PDB file of C-alpha atoms in Angstrom:
ATOM      1  CA  UNK A   1       0.000   0.000   0.000  1.00 77.00           C
ATOM      2  CA  UNK A   2       2.828   2.388   0.866  1.00 82.00           C
ATOM      3  CA  UNK A   3       4.615   1.606  -2.403  1.00 82.00           C
ATOM      4  CA  UNK A   4       1.450   2.268  -4.391  1.00 88.00           C
ATOM      5  CA  UNK A   5       1.016   5.600  -2.615  1.00 91.00           C
ATOM      6  CA  UNK A   6       4.639   6.555  -3.350  1.00 87.00           C
ATOM      7  CA  UNK A   7       4.255   5.547  -7.000  1.00 85.00           C
ATOM      8  CA  UNK A   8       1.089   7.625  -7.354  1.00 91.00           C
ATOM      9  CA  UNK A   9       2.751  10.648  -5.762  1.00 92.00           C
ATOM     10  CA  UNK A  10       5.676  10.416  -8.199  1.00 87.00           C
ATOM     11  CA  UNK A  11       3.303   9.905 -11.123  1.00 88.00           C
ATOM     12  CA  UNK A  12       1.203  12.914 -10.112  1.00 93.00           C
ATOM     13  CA  UNK A  13       4.267  15.132  -9.709  1.00 92.00           C
ATOM     14  CA  UNK A  14       5.601  14.025 -13.085  1.00 91.00           C
ATOM     15  CA  UNK A  15       2.245  14.643 -14.748  1.00 92.00           C
ATOM     16  CA  UNK A  16       1.925  18.106 -13.246  1.00 95.00           C
ATOM     17  CA  UNK A  17       5.506  19.078 -14.090  1.00 95.00           C
ATOM     18  CA  UNK A  18       5.271  17.943 -17.700  1.00 95.00           C
ATOM     19  CA  UNK A  19       1.817  19.464 -18.167  1.00 94.00           C
ATOM     20  CA  UNK A  20       2.966  22.859 -16.873  1.00 95.00           C
ATOM     21  CA  UNK A  21       6.080  22.713 -19.040  1.00 95.00           C
ATOM     22  CA  UNK A  22       4.461  21.535 -22.266  1.00 95.00           C
ATOM     23  CA  UNK A  23       0.839  22.651 -22.427  1.00 93.00           C
ATOM     24  CA  UNK A  24       0.499  26.358 -23.044  1.00 88.00           C
ATOM     25  CA  UNK A  25      -2.979  26.719 -24.514  1.00 86.00           C
ATOM     26  CA  UNK A  26      -6.098  25.248 -22.937  1.00 89.00           C
ATOM     27  CA  UNK A  27      -8.488  26.602 -25.576  1.00 89.00           C
ATOM     28  CA  UNK A  28      -8.569  23.328 -27.522  1.00 88.00           C
ATOM     29  CA  UNK A  29      -9.872  19.941 -26.560  1.00 90.00           C
ATOM     30  CA  UNK A  30      -6.940  18.017 -28.062  1.00 93.00           C
ATOM     31  CA  UNK A  31      -3.221  18.487 -27.636  1.00 92.00           C
ATOM     32  CA  UNK A  32      -1.221  19.865 -30.504  1.00 93.00           C
ATOM     33  CA  UNK A  33       1.480  17.718 -32.067  1.00 94.00           C
ATOM     34  CA  UNK A  34       4.102  19.924 -30.446  1.00 95.00           C
ATOM     35  CA  UNK A  35       2.499  19.519 -27.017  1.00 95.00           C
ATOM     36  CA  UNK A  36       2.280  15.729 -27.418  1.00 95.00           C
ATOM     37  CA  UNK A  37       5.908  15.543 -28.482  1.00 96.00           C
ATOM     38  CA  UNK A  38       6.960  17.711 -25.537  1.00 97.00           C
ATOM     39  CA  UNK A  39       4.953  15.581 -23.090  1.00 95.00           C
ATOM     40  CA  UNK A  40       6.451  12.363 -24.470  1.00 96.00           C
ATOM     41  CA  UNK A  41       9.961  13.759 -24.181  1.00 97.00           C
ATOM     42  CA  UNK A  42       9.361  15.181 -20.698  1.00 96.00           C
ATOM     43  CA  UNK A  43       7.881  11.943 -19.366  1.00 93.00           C
ATOM     44  CA  UNK A  44      10.679   9.876 -20.933  1.00 95.00           C
ATOM     45  CA  UNK A  45      13.329  12.067 -19.295  1.00 95.00           C
ATOM     46  CA  UNK A  46      11.700  11.811 -15.888  1.00 91.00           C
ATOM     47  CA  UNK A  47      11.218   8.041 -16.149  1.00 90.00           C
ATOM     48  CA  UNK A  48      14.845   7.626 -17.249  1.00 93.00           C
ATOM     49  CA  UNK A  49      16.048   9.804 -14.345  1.00 91.00           C
ATOM     50  CA  UNK A  50      13.894   7.804 -11.939  1.00 86.00           C
ATOM     51  CA  UNK A  51      15.368   4.525 -13.225  1.00 90.00           C
ATOM     52  CA  UNK A  52      18.911   5.848 -12.758  1.00 91.00           C
ATOM     53  CA  UNK A  53      18.066   7.033  -9.252  1.00 86.00           C
ATOM     54  CA  UNK A  54      16.535   3.682  -8.316  1.00 86.00           C
ATOM     55  CA  UNK A  55      19.553   1.824  -9.735  1.00 89.00           C
ATOM     56  CA  UNK A  56      21.873   3.893  -7.569  1.00 88.00           C
ATOM     57  CA  UNK A  57      19.631   3.300  -4.552  1.00 85.00           C
ATOM     58  CA  UNK A  58      19.585  -0.462  -5.138  1.00 87.00           C
ATOM     59  CA  UNK A  59      23.368  -0.483  -5.524  1.00 90.00           C
ATOM     60  CA  UNK A  60      23.875   1.446  -2.263  1.00 88.00           C
ATOM     61  CA  UNK A  61      21.249  -0.354  -0.210  1.00 88.00           C
ATOM     62  CA  UNK A  62      23.404  -3.361   0.846  1.00 89.00           C
ATOM     63  CA  UNK A  63      26.134  -1.098   2.250  1.00 89.00           C
ATOM     64  CA  UNK A  64      23.539   1.068   4.023  1.00 86.00           C
ATOM     65  CA  UNK A  65      21.937  -2.003   5.576  1.00 89.00           C
ATOM     66  CA  UNK A  66      25.326  -3.398   6.602  1.00 91.00           C
ATOM     67  CA  UNK A  67      26.182  -0.101   8.287  1.00 91.00           C
ATOM     68  CA  UNK A  68      22.853  -0.130  10.145  1.00 91.00           C
ATOM     69  CA  UNK A  69      23.431  -3.712  11.306  1.00 92.00           C
ATOM     70  CA  UNK A  70      26.943  -2.829  12.497  1.00 91.00           C
ATOM     71  CA  UNK A  71      25.651   0.234  14.344  1.00 90.00           C
ATOM     72  CA  UNK A  72      22.886  -1.835  15.947  1.00 90.00           C
ATOM     73  CA  UNK A  73      25.344  -4.546  17.013  1.00 91.00           C
ATOM     74  CA  UNK A  74      27.707  -1.937  18.486  1.00 90.00           C
ATOM     75  CA  UNK A  75      24.833  -0.324  20.401  1.00 90.00           C
ATOM     76  CA  UNK A  76      23.653  -3.700  21.686  1.00 88.00           C
ATOM     77  CA  UNK A  77      27.182  -4.593  22.799  1.00 87.00           C
ATOM     78  CA  UNK A  78      27.540  -1.261  24.581  1.00 89.00           C
ATOM     79  CA  UNK A  79      24.212  -1.702  26.381  1.00 87.00           C
ATOM     80  CA  UNK A  80      25.180  -5.247  27.339  1.00 85.00           C
ATOM     81  CA  UNK A  81      28.538  -4.104  28.643  1.00 85.00           C
ATOM     82  CA  UNK A  82      26.944  -1.240  30.618  1.00 82.00           C
ATOM     83  CA  UNK A  83      24.385  -3.521  32.238  1.00 80.00           C
ATOM     84  CA  UNK A  84      27.096  -6.084  33.078  1.00 78.00           C
ATOM     85  CA  UNK A  85      29.173  -3.388  34.786  1.00 79.00           C
ATOM     86  CA  UNK A  86      26.155  -2.098  36.678  1.00 74.00           C
ATOM     87  CA  UNK A  87      25.345  -5.646  37.841  1.00 69.00           C
ATOM     88  CA  UNK A  88      28.893  -6.272  39.115  1.00 66.00           C
ATOM     89  CA  UNK A  89      28.861  -3.238  41.401  1.00 59.00           C
ATOM     90  CA  UNK A  90      27.674  -4.435  44.832  1.00 53.00           C
ATOM     91  CA  UNK A  91      25.546  -1.989  46.774  1.00 60.00           C
ATOM     92  CA  UNK A  92      27.087  -0.797  50.026  1.00 58.00           C
ATOM     93  CA  UNK A  93      24.964  -1.605  52.984  1.00 53.00           C
TER      94      UNK A  93
END
């Protein structure tokens, strides 16, 4: 559901951007050939840029996840060590 929402947001942004860039006259029911060509080119550029961005994200994701796992393990070890030290201190009484 979240992925569908994200896809629709990107699609809506792309549609709005290309429409604002390419359509200049709303007096006619149909698009002109120039407007259609502009919209095709605009959408193709944005889709291509999105594919490149997603490829970079997919390539970086394993290293990001590995860093998160390492950080989590270091935090868990630190908490474990802190609680072990706190448990070894005998209360004075």
